[in-house]
XYZ file of C-alpha atoms in Angstrom:
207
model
C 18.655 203.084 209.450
C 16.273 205.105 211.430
C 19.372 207.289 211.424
C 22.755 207.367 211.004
C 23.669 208.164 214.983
C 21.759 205.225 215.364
C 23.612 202.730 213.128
C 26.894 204.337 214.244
C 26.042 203.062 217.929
C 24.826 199.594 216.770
C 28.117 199.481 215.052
C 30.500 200.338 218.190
C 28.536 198.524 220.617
C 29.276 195.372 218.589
C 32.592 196.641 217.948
C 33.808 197.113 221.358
C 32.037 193.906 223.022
C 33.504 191.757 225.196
C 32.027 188.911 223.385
C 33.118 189.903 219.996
C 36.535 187.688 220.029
C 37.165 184.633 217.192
C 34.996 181.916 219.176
C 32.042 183.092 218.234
C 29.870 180.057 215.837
C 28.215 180.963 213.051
C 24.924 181.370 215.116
C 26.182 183.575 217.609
C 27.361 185.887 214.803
C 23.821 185.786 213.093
C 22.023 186.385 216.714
C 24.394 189.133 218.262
C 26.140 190.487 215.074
C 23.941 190.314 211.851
C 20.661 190.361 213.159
C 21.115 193.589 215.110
C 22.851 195.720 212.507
C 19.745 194.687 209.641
C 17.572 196.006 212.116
C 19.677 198.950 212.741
C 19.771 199.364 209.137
C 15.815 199.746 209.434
C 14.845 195.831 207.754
C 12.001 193.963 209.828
C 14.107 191.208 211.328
C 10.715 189.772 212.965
C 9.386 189.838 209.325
C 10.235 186.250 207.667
C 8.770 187.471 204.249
C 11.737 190.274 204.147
C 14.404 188.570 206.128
C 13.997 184.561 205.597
C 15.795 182.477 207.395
C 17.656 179.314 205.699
C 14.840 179.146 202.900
C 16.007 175.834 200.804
C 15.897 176.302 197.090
C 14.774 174.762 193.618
C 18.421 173.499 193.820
C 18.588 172.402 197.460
C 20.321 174.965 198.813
C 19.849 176.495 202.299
C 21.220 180.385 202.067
C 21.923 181.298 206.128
C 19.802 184.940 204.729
C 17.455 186.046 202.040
C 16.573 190.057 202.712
C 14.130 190.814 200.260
C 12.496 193.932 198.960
C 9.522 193.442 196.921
C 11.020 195.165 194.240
C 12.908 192.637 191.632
C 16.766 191.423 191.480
C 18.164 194.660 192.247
C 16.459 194.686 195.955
C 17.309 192.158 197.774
C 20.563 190.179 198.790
C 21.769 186.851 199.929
C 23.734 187.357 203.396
C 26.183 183.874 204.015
C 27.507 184.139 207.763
C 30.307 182.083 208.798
C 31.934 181.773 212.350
C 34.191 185.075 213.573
C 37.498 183.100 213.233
C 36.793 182.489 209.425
C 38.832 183.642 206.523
C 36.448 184.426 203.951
C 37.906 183.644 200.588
C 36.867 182.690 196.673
C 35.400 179.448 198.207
C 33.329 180.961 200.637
C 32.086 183.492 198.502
C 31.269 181.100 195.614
C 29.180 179.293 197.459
C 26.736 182.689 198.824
C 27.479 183.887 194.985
C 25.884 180.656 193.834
C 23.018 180.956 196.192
C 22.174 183.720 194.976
C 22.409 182.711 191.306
C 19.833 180.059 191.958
C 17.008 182.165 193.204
C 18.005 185.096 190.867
C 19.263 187.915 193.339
C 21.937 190.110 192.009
C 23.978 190.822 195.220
C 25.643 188.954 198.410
C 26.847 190.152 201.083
C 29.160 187.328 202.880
C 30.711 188.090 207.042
C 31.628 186.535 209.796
C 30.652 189.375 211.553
C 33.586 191.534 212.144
C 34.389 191.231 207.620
C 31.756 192.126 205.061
C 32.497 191.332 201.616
C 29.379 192.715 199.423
C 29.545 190.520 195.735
C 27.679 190.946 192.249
C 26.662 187.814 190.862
C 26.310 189.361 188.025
C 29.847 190.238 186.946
C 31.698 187.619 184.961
C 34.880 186.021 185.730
C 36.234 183.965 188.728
C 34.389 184.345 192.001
C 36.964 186.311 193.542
C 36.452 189.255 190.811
C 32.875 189.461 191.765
C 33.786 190.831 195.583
C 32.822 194.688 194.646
C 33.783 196.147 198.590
C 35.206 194.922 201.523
C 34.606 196.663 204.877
C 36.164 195.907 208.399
C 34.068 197.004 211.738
C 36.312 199.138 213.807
C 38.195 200.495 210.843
C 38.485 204.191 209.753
C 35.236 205.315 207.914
C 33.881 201.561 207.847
C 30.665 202.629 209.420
C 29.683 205.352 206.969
C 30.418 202.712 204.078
C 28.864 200.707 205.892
C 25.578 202.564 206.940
C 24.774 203.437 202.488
C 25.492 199.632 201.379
C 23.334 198.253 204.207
C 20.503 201.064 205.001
C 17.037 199.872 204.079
C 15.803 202.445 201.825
C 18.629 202.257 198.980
C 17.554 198.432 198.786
C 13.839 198.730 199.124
C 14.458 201.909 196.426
C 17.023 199.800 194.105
C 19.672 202.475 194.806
C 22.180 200.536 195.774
C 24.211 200.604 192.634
C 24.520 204.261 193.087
C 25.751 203.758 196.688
C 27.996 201.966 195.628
C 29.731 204.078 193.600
C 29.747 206.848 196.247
C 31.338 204.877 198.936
C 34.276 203.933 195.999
C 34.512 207.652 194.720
C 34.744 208.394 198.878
C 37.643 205.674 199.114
C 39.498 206.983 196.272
C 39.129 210.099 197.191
C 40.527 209.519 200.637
C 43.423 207.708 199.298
C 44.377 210.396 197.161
C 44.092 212.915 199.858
C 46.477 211.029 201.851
C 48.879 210.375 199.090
C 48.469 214.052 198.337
C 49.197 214.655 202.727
C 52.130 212.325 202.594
C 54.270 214.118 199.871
C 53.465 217.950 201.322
C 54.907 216.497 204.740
C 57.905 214.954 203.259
C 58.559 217.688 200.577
C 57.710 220.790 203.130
C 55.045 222.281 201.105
C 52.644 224.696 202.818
C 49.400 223.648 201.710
C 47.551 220.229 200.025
C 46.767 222.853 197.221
C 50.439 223.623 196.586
C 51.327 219.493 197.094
C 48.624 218.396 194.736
C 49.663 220.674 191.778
C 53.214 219.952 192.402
C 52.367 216.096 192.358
C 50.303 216.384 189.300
C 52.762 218.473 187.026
C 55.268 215.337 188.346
C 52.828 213.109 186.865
C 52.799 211.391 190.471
C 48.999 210.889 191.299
C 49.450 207.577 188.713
C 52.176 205.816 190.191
C-alpha cells in the first residue's frame, strides 16, 4: 500500500461497517470488500491488464480475479470470492487452486471477504495441505499479516515467498510469547526471561 496507516484504515473501515454482516453476495464482497483493499494494497483496480476480471481460460474456466505482475508465476495470484456467509473449505479452495493451475500462477488467495485463505498450487498433496495462511479481518495482528501478503510491491518484486515466512516466524513467535506469559502468571515468576528459561530447562516449549 501507499502506506501502512493507509491499509490499516481500509481494513477497519470494512471491518466495522454496517454492511459487513453474512448477506452480502459474492458481488457485493468483490465491489465493497476486495476491490477496495487491492487498491489499498497499491494494485490498479481500473487496470484490466493487472487486475482481470472473470478472464475464461484454455480450459473454460472463469477465475472471479487474475492480479498479475508482469513478472512470471511467482507475481501474480488467482483471488476466488465467495458470498460473506460461506465456509471456505478443501472444495472451495480446489476449485481457485485449479484455476490457477490452468493458467500457470503459483498462488491463490480464496475470501469471502471477512476470511482469506492464501494457497500454493505448487505444494503436493490434498488441496487442503496447500492453504499456507489463514487470516481473519478484525482479529489481533490480522492487518499487519495482512498488509506484507497483499502489498503490491512484494508481488510486483516476487517477494512474496519471503513474506511469507516473516508473517509465520511473527505467528510463532507470538504464540510462544504467550505460552511463555501464561506459565510466568500461573507459576509467579518475575520476568518472561526467568519463565522462558525455566520452561525450557522443563523441556516445555515442545509440548
Amino acid at each position: 500500500p501507499t502506506s501502512f496507516l493507509e491499509f490499516s484504515e481500509a481494513v477497519d473501515r470494512i471491518a466495522r461497517a454496517n454492511w459487513n454482516t453474512s448477506s452480502l453476495s459474492e458481488a457485493a464482497v468483490r465491489q465493497v470488500m476486495v476491490l477496495p483493499l487491492l487498491q489499498s494494497a497499491g494494485f490498479d483496480i481500473w487496470n484490466p491488464l493487472e487486475v482481470q476480471p472473470e478472464e475464461t481460460n484454455a480450459a473454460g474456466n472463469r477465475p472471479d480475479l487474475i492480479v498479475r505482475c508482469d513478472n512470471g508465476p511467482e507475481c501474480g495470484f488467482v483471488l476466488e470470492i465467495k458470498r460473506r456467509g460461506v465456509t471456505l473449505d478443501e472444495g472451495t479452495l480446489g476449485q481457485a487452486l485449479s484455476y490457477a493451475g490452468h493458467i500457470g500462477l503459483r498462488w491463490v488467495w480464496l475470501t469471502n471477504g471477512q476470511v482469506w485463505i492464501l494457497a500454493d498450487e505448487k505444494l503436493a498433496g490434498p488441496y487442503k495441505e496447500r492453504e499456507v495462511l489463514r487470516l481473519e479481518l478484525g482479529k489481533p495482528h490480522a492487518t499487519e499479516d495482512f498488509s506484507l501478503l497483499l502489498e503490491l510491491i512484494n508481488w510486483a518484486e516476487g517477494k512474496i515467498e519471503t513474506a511469507l515466512e516473516r508473517v509465520l516466524k511473527e505467528r510463532l513467535r507470538r504464540v510462544v510469547e504467550q505460552k511463555v506469559e501464561a506459565f510466568k502468571t500461573q507459576k509467579g515468576l518475575h520476568s518472561l526471561e526467568i519463565a522462558l528459561e525455566w520452561m525450557r530447562d522443563k523441556n516445555l516449549l515442545t509440548e
